[in-house]
PDB file of C-alpha atoms in Angstrom:
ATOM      1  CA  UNK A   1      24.709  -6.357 -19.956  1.00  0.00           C
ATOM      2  CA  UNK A   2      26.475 -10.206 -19.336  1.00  0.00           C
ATOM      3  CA  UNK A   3      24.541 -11.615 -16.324  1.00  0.00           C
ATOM      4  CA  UNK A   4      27.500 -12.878 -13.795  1.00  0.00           C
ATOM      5  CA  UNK A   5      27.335 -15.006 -10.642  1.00  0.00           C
ATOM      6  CA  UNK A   6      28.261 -12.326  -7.508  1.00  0.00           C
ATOM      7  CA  UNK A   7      28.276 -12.923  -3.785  1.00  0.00           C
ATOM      8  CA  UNK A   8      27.807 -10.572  -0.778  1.00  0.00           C
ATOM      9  CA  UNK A   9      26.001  -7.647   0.614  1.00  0.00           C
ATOM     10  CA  UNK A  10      24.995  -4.362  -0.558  1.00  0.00           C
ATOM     11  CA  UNK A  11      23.891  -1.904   1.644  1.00  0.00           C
ATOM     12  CA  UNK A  12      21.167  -0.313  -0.110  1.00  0.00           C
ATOM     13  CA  UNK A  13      19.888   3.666   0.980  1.00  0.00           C
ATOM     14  CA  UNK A  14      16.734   2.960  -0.877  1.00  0.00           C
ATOM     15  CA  UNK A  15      14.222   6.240  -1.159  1.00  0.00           C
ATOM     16  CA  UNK A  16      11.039   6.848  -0.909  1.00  0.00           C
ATOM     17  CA  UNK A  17       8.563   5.927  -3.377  1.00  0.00           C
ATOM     18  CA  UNK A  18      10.487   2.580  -4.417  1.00  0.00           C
ATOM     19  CA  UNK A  19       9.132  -1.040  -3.266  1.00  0.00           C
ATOM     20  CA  UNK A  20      11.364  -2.981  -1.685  1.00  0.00           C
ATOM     21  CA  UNK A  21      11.122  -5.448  -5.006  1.00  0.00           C
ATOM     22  CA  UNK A  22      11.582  -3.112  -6.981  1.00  0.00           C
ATOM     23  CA  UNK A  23      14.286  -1.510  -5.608  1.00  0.00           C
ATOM     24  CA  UNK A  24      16.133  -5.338  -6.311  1.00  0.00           C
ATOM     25  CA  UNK A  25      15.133  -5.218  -9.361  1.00  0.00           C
ATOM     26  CA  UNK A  26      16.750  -1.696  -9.885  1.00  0.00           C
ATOM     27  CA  UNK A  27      20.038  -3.414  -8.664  1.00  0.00           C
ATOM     28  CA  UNK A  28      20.300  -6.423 -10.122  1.00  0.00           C
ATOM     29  CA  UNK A  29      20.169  -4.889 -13.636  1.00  0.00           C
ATOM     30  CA  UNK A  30      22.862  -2.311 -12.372  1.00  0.00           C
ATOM     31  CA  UNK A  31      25.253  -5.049 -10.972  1.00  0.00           C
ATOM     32  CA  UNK A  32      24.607  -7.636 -13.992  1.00  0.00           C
ATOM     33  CA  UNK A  33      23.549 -10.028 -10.855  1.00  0.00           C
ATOM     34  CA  UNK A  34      22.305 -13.550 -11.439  1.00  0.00           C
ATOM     35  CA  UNK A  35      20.464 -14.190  -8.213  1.00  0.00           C
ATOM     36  CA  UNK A  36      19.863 -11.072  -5.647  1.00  0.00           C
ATOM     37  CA  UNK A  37      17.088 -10.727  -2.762  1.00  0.00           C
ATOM     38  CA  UNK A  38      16.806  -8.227   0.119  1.00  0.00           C
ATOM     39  CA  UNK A  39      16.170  -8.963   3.856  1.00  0.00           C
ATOM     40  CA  UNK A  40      13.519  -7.595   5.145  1.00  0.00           C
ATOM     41  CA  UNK A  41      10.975  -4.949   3.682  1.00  0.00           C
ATOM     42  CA  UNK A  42      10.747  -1.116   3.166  1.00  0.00           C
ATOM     43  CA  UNK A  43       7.378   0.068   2.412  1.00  0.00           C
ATOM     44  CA  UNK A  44       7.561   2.948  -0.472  1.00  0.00           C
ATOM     45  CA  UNK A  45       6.736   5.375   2.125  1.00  0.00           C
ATOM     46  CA  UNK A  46       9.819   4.691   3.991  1.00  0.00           C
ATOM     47  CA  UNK A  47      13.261   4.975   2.739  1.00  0.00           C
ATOM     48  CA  UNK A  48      16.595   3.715   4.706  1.00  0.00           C
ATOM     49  CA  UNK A  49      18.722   0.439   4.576  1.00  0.00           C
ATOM     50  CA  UNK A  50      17.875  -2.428   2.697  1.00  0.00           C
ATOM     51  CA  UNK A  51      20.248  -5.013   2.658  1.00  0.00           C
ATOM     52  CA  UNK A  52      20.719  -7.007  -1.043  1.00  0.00           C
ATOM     53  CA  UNK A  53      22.204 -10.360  -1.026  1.00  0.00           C
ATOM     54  CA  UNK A  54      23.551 -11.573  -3.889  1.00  0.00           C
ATOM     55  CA  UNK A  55      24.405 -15.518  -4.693  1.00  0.00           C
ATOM     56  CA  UNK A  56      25.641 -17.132  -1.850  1.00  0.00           C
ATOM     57  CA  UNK A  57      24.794 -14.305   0.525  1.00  0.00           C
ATOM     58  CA  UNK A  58      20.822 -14.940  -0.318  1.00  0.00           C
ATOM     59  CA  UNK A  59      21.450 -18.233   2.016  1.00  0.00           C
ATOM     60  CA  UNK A  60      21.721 -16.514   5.127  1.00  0.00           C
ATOM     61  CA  UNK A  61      19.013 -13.708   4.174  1.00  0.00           C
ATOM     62  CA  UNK A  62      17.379 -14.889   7.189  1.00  0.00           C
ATOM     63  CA  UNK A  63      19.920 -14.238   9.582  1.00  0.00           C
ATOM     64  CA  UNK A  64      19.331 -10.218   8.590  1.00  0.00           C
ATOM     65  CA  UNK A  65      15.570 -10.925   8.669  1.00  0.00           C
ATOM     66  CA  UNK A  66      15.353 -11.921  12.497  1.00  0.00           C
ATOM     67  CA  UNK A  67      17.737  -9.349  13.109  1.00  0.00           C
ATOM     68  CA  UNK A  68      17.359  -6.229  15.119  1.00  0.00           C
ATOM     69  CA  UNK A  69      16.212  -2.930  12.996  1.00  0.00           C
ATOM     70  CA  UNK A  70      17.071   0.356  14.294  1.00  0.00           C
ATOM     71  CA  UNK A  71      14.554   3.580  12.910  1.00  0.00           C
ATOM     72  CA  UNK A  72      14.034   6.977  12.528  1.00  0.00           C
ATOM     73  CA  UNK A  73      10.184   8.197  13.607  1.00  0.00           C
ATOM     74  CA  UNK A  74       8.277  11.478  12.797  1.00  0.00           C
ATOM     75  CA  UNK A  75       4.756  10.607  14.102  1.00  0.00           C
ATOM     76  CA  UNK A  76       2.149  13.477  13.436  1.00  0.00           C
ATOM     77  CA  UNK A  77      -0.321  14.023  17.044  1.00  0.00           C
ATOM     78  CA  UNK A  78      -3.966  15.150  16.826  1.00  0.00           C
ATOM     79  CA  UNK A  79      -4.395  13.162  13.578  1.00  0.00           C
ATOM     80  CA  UNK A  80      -5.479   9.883  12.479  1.00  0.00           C
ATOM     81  CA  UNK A  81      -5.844   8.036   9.414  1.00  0.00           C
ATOM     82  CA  UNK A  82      -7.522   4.665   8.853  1.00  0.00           C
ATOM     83  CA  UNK A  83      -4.189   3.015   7.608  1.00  0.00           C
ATOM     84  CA  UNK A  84      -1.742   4.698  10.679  1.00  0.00           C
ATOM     85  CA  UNK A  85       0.449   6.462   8.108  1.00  0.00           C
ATOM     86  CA  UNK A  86       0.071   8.724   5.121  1.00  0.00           C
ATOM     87  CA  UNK A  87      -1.381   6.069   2.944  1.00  0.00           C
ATOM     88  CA  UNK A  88      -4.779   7.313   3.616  1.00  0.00           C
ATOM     89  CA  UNK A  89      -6.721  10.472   4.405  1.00  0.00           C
ATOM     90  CA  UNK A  90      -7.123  12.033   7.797  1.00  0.00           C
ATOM     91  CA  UNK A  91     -10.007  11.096   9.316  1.00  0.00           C
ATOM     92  CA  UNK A  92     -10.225  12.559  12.557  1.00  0.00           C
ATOM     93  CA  UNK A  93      -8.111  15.437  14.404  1.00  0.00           C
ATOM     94  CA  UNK A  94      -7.912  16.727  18.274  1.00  0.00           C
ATOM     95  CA  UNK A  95      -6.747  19.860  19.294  1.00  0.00           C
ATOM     96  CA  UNK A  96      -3.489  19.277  21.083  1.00  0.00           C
ATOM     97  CA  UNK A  97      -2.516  19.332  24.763  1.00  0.00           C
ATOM     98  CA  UNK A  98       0.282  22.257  25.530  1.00  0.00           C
ATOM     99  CA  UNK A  99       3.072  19.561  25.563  1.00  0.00           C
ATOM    100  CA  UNK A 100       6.326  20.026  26.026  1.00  0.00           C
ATOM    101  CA  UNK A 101       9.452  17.838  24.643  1.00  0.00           C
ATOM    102  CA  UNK A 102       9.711  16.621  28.570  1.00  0.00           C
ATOM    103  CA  UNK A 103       6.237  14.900  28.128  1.00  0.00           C
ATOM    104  CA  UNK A 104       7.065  13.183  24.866  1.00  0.00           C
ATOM    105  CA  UNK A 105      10.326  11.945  26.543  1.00  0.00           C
ATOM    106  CA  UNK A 106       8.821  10.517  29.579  1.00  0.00           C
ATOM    107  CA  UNK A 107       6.059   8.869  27.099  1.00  0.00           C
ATOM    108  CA  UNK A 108       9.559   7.432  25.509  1.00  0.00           C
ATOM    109  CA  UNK A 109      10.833   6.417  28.706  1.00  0.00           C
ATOM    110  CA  UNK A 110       7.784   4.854  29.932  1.00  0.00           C
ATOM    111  CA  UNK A 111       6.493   2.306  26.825  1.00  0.00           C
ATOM    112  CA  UNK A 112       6.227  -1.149  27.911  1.00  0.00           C
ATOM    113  CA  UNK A 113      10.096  -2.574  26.356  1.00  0.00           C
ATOM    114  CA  UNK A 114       7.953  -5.503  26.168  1.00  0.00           C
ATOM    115  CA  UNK A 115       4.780  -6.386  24.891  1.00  0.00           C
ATOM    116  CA  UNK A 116       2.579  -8.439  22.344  1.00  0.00           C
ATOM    117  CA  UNK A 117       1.510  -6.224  19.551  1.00  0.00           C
ATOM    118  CA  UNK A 118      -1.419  -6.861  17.339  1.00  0.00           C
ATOM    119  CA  UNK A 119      -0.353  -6.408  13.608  1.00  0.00           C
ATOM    120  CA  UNK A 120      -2.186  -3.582  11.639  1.00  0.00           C
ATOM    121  CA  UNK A 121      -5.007  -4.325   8.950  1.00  0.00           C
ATOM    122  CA  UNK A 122      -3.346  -2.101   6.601  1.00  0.00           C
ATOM    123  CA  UNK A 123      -0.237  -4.746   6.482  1.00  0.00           C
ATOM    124  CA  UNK A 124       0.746  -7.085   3.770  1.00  0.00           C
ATOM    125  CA  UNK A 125       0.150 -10.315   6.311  1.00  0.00           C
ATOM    126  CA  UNK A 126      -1.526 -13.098   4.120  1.00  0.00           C
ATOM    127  CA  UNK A 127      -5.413 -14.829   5.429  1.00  0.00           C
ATOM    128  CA  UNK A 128      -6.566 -17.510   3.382  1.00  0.00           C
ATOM    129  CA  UNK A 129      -3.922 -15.798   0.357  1.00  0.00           C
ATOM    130  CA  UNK A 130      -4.842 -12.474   0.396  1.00  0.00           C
ATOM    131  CA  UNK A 131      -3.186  -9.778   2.351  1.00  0.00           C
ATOM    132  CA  UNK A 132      -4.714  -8.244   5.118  1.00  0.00           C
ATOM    133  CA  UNK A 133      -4.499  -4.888   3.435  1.00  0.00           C
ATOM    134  CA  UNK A 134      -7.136  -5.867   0.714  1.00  0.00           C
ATOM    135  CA  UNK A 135      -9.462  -6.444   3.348  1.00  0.00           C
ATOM    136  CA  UNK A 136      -8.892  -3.324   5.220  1.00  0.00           C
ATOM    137  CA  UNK A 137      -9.664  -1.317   1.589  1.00  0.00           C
ATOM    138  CA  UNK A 138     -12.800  -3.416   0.784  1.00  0.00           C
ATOM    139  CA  UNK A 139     -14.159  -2.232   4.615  1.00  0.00           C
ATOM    140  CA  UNK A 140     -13.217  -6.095   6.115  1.00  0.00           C
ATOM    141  CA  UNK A 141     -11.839  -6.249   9.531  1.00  0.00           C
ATOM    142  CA  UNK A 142     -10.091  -9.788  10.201  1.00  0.00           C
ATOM    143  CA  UNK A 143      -8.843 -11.319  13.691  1.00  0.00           C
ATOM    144  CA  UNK A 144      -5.284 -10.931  14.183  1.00  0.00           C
ATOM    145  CA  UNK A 145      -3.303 -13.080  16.185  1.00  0.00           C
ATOM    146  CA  UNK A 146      -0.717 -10.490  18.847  1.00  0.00           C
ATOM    147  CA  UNK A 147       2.939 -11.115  18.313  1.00  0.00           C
ATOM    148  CA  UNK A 148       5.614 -10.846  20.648  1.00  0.00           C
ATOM    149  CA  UNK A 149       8.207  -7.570  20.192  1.00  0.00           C
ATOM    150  CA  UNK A 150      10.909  -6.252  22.385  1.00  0.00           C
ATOM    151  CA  UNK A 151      11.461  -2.384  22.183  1.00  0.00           C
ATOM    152  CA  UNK A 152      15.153  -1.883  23.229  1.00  0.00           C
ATOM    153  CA  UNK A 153      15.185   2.004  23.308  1.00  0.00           C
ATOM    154  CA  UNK A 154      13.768   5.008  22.018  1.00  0.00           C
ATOM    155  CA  UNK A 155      15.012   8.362  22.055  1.00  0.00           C
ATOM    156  CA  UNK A 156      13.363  11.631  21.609  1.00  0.00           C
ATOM    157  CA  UNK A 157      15.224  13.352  18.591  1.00  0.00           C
ATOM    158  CA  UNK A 158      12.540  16.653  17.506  1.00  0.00           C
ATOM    159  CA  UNK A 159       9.634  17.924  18.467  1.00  0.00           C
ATOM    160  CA  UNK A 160       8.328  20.281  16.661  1.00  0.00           C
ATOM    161  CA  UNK A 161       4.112  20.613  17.261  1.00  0.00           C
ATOM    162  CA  UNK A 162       2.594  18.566  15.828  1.00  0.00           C
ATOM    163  CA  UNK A 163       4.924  15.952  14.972  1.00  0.00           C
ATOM    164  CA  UNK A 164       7.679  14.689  16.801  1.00  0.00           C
ATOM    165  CA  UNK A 165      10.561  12.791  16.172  1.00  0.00           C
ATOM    166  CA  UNK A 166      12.569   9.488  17.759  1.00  0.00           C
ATOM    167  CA  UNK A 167      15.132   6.590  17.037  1.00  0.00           C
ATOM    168  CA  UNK A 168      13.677   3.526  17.765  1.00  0.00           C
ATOM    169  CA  UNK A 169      15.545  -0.226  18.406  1.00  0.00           C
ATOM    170  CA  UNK A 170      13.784  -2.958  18.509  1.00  0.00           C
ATOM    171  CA  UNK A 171      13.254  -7.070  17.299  1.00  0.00           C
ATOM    172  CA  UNK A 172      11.851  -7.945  14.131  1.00  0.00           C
ATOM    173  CA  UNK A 173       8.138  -8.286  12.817  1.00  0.00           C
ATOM    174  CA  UNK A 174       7.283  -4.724  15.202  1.00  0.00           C
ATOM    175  CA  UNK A 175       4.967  -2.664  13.170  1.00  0.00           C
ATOM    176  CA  UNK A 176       5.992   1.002  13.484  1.00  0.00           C
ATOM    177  CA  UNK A 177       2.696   2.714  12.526  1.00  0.00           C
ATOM    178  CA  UNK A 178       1.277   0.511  15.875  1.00  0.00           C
ATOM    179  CA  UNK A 179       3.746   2.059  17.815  1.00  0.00           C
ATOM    180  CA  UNK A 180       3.072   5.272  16.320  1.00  0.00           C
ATOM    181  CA  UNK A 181      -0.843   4.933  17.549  1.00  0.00           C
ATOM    182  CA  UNK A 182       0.270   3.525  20.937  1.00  0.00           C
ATOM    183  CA  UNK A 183       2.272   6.218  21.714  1.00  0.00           C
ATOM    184  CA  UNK A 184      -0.055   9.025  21.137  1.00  0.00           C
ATOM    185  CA  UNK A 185      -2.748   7.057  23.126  1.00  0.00           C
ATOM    186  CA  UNK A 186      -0.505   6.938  25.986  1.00  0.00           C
ATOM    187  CA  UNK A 187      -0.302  10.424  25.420  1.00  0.00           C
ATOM    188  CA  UNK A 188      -4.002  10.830  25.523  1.00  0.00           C
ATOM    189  CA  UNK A 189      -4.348  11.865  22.098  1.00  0.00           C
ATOM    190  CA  UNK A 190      -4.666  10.471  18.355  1.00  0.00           C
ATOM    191  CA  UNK A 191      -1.443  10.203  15.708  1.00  0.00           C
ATOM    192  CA  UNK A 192      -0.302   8.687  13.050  1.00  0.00           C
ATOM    193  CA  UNK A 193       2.990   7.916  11.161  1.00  0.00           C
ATOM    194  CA  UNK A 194       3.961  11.005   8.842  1.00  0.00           C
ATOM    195  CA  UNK A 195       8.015   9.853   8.493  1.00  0.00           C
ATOM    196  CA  UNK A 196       9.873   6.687   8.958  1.00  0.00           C
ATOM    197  CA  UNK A 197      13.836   5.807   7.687  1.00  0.00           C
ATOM    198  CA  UNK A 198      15.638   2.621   8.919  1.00  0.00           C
ATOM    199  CA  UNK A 199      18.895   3.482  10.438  1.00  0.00           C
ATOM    200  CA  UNK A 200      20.072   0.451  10.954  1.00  0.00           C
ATOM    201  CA  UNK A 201      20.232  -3.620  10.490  1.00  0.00           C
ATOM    202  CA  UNK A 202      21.976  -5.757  13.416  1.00  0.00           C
ATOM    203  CA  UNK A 203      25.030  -6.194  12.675  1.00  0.00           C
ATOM    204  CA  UNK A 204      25.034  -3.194  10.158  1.00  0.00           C
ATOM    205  CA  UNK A 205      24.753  -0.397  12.709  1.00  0.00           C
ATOM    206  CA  UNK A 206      27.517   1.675  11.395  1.00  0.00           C
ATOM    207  CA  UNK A 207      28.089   0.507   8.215  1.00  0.00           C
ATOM    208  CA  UNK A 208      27.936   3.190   4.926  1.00  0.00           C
ATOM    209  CA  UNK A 209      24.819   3.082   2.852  1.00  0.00           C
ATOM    210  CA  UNK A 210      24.587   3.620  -0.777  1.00  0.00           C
ATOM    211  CA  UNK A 211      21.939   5.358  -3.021  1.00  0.00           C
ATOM    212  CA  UNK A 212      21.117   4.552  -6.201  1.00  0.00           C
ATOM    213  CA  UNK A 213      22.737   7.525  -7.044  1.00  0.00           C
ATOM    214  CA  UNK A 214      25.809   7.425  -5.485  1.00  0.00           C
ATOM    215  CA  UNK A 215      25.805   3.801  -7.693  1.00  0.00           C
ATOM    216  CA  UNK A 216      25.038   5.091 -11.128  1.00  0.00           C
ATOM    217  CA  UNK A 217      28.278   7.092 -10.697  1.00  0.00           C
ATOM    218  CA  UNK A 218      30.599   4.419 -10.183  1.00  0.00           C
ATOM    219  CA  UNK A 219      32.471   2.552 -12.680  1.00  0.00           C
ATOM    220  CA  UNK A 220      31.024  -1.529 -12.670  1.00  0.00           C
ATOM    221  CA  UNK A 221      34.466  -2.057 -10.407  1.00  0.00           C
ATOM    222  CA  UNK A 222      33.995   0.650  -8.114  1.00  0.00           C
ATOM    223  CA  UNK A 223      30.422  -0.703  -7.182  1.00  0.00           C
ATOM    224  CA  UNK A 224      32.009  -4.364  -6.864  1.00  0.00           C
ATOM    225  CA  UNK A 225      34.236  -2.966  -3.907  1.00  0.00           C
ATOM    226  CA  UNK A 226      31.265  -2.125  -1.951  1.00  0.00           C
ATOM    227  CA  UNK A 227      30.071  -5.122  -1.430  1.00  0.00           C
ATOM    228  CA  UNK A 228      30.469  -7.020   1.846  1.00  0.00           C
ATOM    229  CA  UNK A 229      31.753 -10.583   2.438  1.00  0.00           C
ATOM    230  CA  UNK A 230      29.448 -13.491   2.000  1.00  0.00           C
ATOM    231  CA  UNK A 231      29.213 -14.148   5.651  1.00  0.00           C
ATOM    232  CA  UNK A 232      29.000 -10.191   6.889  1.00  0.00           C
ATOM    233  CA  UNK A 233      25.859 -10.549   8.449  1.00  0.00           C
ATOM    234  CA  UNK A 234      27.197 -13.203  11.042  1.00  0.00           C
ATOM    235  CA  UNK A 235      29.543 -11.449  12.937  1.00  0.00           C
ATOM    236  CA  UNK A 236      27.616 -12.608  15.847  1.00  0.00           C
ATOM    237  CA  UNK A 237      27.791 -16.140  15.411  1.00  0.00           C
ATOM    238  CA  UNK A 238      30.726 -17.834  17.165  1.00  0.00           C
ATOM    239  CA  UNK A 239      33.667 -18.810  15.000  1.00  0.00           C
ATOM    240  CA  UNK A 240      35.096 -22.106  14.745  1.00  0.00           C
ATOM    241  CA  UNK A 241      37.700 -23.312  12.573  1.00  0.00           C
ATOM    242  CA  UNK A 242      37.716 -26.446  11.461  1.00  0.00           C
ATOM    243  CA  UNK A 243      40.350 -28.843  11.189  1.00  0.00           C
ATOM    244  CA  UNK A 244      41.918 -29.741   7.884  1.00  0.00           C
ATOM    245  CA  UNK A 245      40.944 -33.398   8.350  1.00  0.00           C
ATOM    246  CA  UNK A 246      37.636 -32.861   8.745  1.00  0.00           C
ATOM    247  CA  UNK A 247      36.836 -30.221   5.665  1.00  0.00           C
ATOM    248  CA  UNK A 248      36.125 -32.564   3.032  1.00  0.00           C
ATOM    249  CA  UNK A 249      33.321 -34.281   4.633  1.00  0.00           C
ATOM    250  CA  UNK A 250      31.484 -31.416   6.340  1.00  0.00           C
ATOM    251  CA  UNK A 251      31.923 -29.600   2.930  1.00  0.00           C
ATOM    252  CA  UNK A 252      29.981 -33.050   1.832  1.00  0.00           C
ATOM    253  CA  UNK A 253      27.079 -32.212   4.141  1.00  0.00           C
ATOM    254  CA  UNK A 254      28.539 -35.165   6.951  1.00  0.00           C
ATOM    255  CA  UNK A 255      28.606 -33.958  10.530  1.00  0.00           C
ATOM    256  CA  UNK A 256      32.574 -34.357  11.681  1.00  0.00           C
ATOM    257  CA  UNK A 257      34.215 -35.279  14.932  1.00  0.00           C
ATOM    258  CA  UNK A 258      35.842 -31.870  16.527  1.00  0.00           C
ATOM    259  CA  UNK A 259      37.901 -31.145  19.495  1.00  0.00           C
ATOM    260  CA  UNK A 260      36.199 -29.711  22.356  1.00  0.00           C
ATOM    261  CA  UNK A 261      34.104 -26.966  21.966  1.00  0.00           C
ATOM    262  CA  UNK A 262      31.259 -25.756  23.640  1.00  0.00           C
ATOM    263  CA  UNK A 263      27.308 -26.204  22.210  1.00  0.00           C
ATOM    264  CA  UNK A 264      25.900 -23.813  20.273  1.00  0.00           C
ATOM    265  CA  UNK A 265      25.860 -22.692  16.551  1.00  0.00           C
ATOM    266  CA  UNK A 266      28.896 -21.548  14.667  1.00  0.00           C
ATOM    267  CA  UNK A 267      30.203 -20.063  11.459  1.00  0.00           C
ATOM    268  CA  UNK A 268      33.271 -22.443  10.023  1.00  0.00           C
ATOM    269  CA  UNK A 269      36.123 -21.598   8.309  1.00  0.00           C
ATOM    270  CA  UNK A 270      38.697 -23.445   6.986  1.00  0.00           C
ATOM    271  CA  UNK A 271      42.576 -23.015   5.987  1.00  0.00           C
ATOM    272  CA  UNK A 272      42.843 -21.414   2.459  1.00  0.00           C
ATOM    273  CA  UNK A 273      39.168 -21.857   1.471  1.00  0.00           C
ATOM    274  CA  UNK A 274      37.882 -19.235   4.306  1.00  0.00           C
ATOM    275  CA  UNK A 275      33.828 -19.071   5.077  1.00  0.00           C
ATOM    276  CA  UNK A 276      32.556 -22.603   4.703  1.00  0.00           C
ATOM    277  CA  UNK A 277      29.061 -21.980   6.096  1.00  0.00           C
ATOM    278  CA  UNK A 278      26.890 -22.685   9.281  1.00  0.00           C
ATOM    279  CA  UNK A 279      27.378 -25.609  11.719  1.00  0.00           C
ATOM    280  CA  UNK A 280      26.145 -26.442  15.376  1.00  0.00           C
ATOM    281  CA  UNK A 281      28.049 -27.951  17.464  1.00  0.00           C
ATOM    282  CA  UNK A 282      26.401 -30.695  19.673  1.00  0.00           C
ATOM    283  CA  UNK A 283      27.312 -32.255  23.430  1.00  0.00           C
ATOM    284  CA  UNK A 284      28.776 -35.383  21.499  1.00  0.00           C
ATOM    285  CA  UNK A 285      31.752 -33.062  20.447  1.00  0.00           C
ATOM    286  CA  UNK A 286      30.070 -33.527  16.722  1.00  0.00           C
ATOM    287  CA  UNK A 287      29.932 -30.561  14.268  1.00  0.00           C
ATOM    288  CA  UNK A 288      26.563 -30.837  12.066  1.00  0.00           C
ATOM    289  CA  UNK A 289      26.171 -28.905   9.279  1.00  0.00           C
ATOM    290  CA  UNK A 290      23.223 -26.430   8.893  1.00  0.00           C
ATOM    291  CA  UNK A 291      23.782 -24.125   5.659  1.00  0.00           C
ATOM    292  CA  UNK A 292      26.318 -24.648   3.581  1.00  0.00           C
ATOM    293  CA  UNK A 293      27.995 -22.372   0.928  1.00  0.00           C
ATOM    294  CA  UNK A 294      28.459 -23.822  -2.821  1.00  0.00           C
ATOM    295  CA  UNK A 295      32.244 -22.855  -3.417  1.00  0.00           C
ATOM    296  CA  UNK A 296      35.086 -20.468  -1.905  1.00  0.00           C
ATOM    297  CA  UNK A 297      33.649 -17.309  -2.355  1.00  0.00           C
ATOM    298  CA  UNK A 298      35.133 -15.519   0.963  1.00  0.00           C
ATOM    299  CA  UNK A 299      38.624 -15.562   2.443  1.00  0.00           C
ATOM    300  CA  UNK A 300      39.365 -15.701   5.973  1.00  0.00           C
TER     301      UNK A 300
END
């Protein structure tokens, strides 16, 4: 197959038992893509969206990376394994309290929405090049620095003893397994991650996701028309449009005089070219450019 030069977004489904790399790699070959990357990682044992950029898209990758991730949680109570999720062998069980889905609610209800959460050692976070999870199978525990997360709901969905289910919503960088173990402490018990599906990337909430073999079925122009525009993933990003006089130059990388508009980063457009890229605008009434795209490749 000819290799060709695409732009935008692909909503992957990906399954279980697929990296996220090579679940890329999968559609790259399928599309006859040039340059594609995804936005944030699914381990094998968890399936759900994976957004694919391809071309210009891969520039604002990042924008999908700090965004908002929205899950689906089966965590298994009166269990634990070493690695928080199937990954490894049970090494522990408790017999269960009598609870009821009322209890597992209020445990919902009650997590801290805020709080600084101290990565796993079964996680692919790098010390002095090596991942932390090579450590944790040679028997090697390593300080890890807390990071900050914001929970923004959880819902209970199923329960069903021992497991239970919930959709979660929360910032980037929160490790679910962690929550997983959190919540059955709170609950005065052990557990450990049995199930896990993304939902959801902010803005991508609603949007349709495609499996690989929903893909194979399609004729090459069929799976063209799925993909989203080139700047899809910044819906949330004010929108300015930028004067004709001033295109030529910001296209150039120069920062351009603009009529008032409040501070703040923007996408730009421009007449009959579309989505020109990122810009911030700065109290000077200047409009510096941040990210840039390389040609036309989205209309307006």
């Amino acid at each position: 197959m000819s290799v060709t030069d695409l732009h935008g977004i692909l909503l992957l489904d990906k399954p279980l038992g697929v990296s996220s790399a090579g679940a890329v790699a999968r559609i790259k070959r399928l599309f006859g893509a040039r340059k594609a990357g995804h936005t944030g990682s699914l381990d094998p044992l968890a399936s759900g969206m994976l957004p694919i950029c391809f071309g210009e898209a891969t520039k604002f990758g990042a924008q999908l990376l700090d965004a908002d991730k929205t899950y689906r949680v089966t965590v298994r109570l009166g269990e634990r394994t070493p690695s928080a999720d199937r990954e490894s062998a049970v090494v522990e069980r408790r017999e269960l309290p009598p609870f009821c889905a009322a209890d597992l609610a209020h445990a919902l209800d009650e997590f801290p929405r805020r709080s600084e959460q101290v990565p796993p050692m079964h996680s692919a976070i790098k010390q002095e090049g090596r991942p932390l999870y090579e450590y944790a199978r040679a028997g090697q525990t390593r300080e890890r620095l807390p990071r900050s997360i914001v929970i923004h709901e959880m819902r209970l969905i199923d329960w069903h003893a021992p497991d239970f289910s919930f959709d979660v919503r929360c910032t980037k960088g929160t490790y679910i397994r962690v929550l997983a173990e959190d919540l059955a402490q709170r609950l005065g018990t052990i557990g450990h991650l049995v199930g896990l599906r993304r939902l959801g990337v902010a803005p991508f909430a609603d949007e349709p996701q495609w499996t690989f073999e929903a893909l194979d079925s399609l004729l090459p122009e069929e799976r063209l028309r799925l993909l989203l525009p080139v700047d899809a993933a910044l819906r949330d990003w004010r929108r300015l449009d930028l004067p004709a006089e001033g295109v030529n130059a910001f296209r150039q990388g120069q920062s351009v005089s603009i009529p008032v508009e409040r501070p703040g980063n923007v996408r730009i457009y421009a007449a009959g070219l579309g989505f020109l890229g990122l810009g911030a605008v700065g109290p000077a009434g200047r409009l510096v450019p941040l990210r840039l795209i390389s040609a036309a490749t989205n209309r307006a």
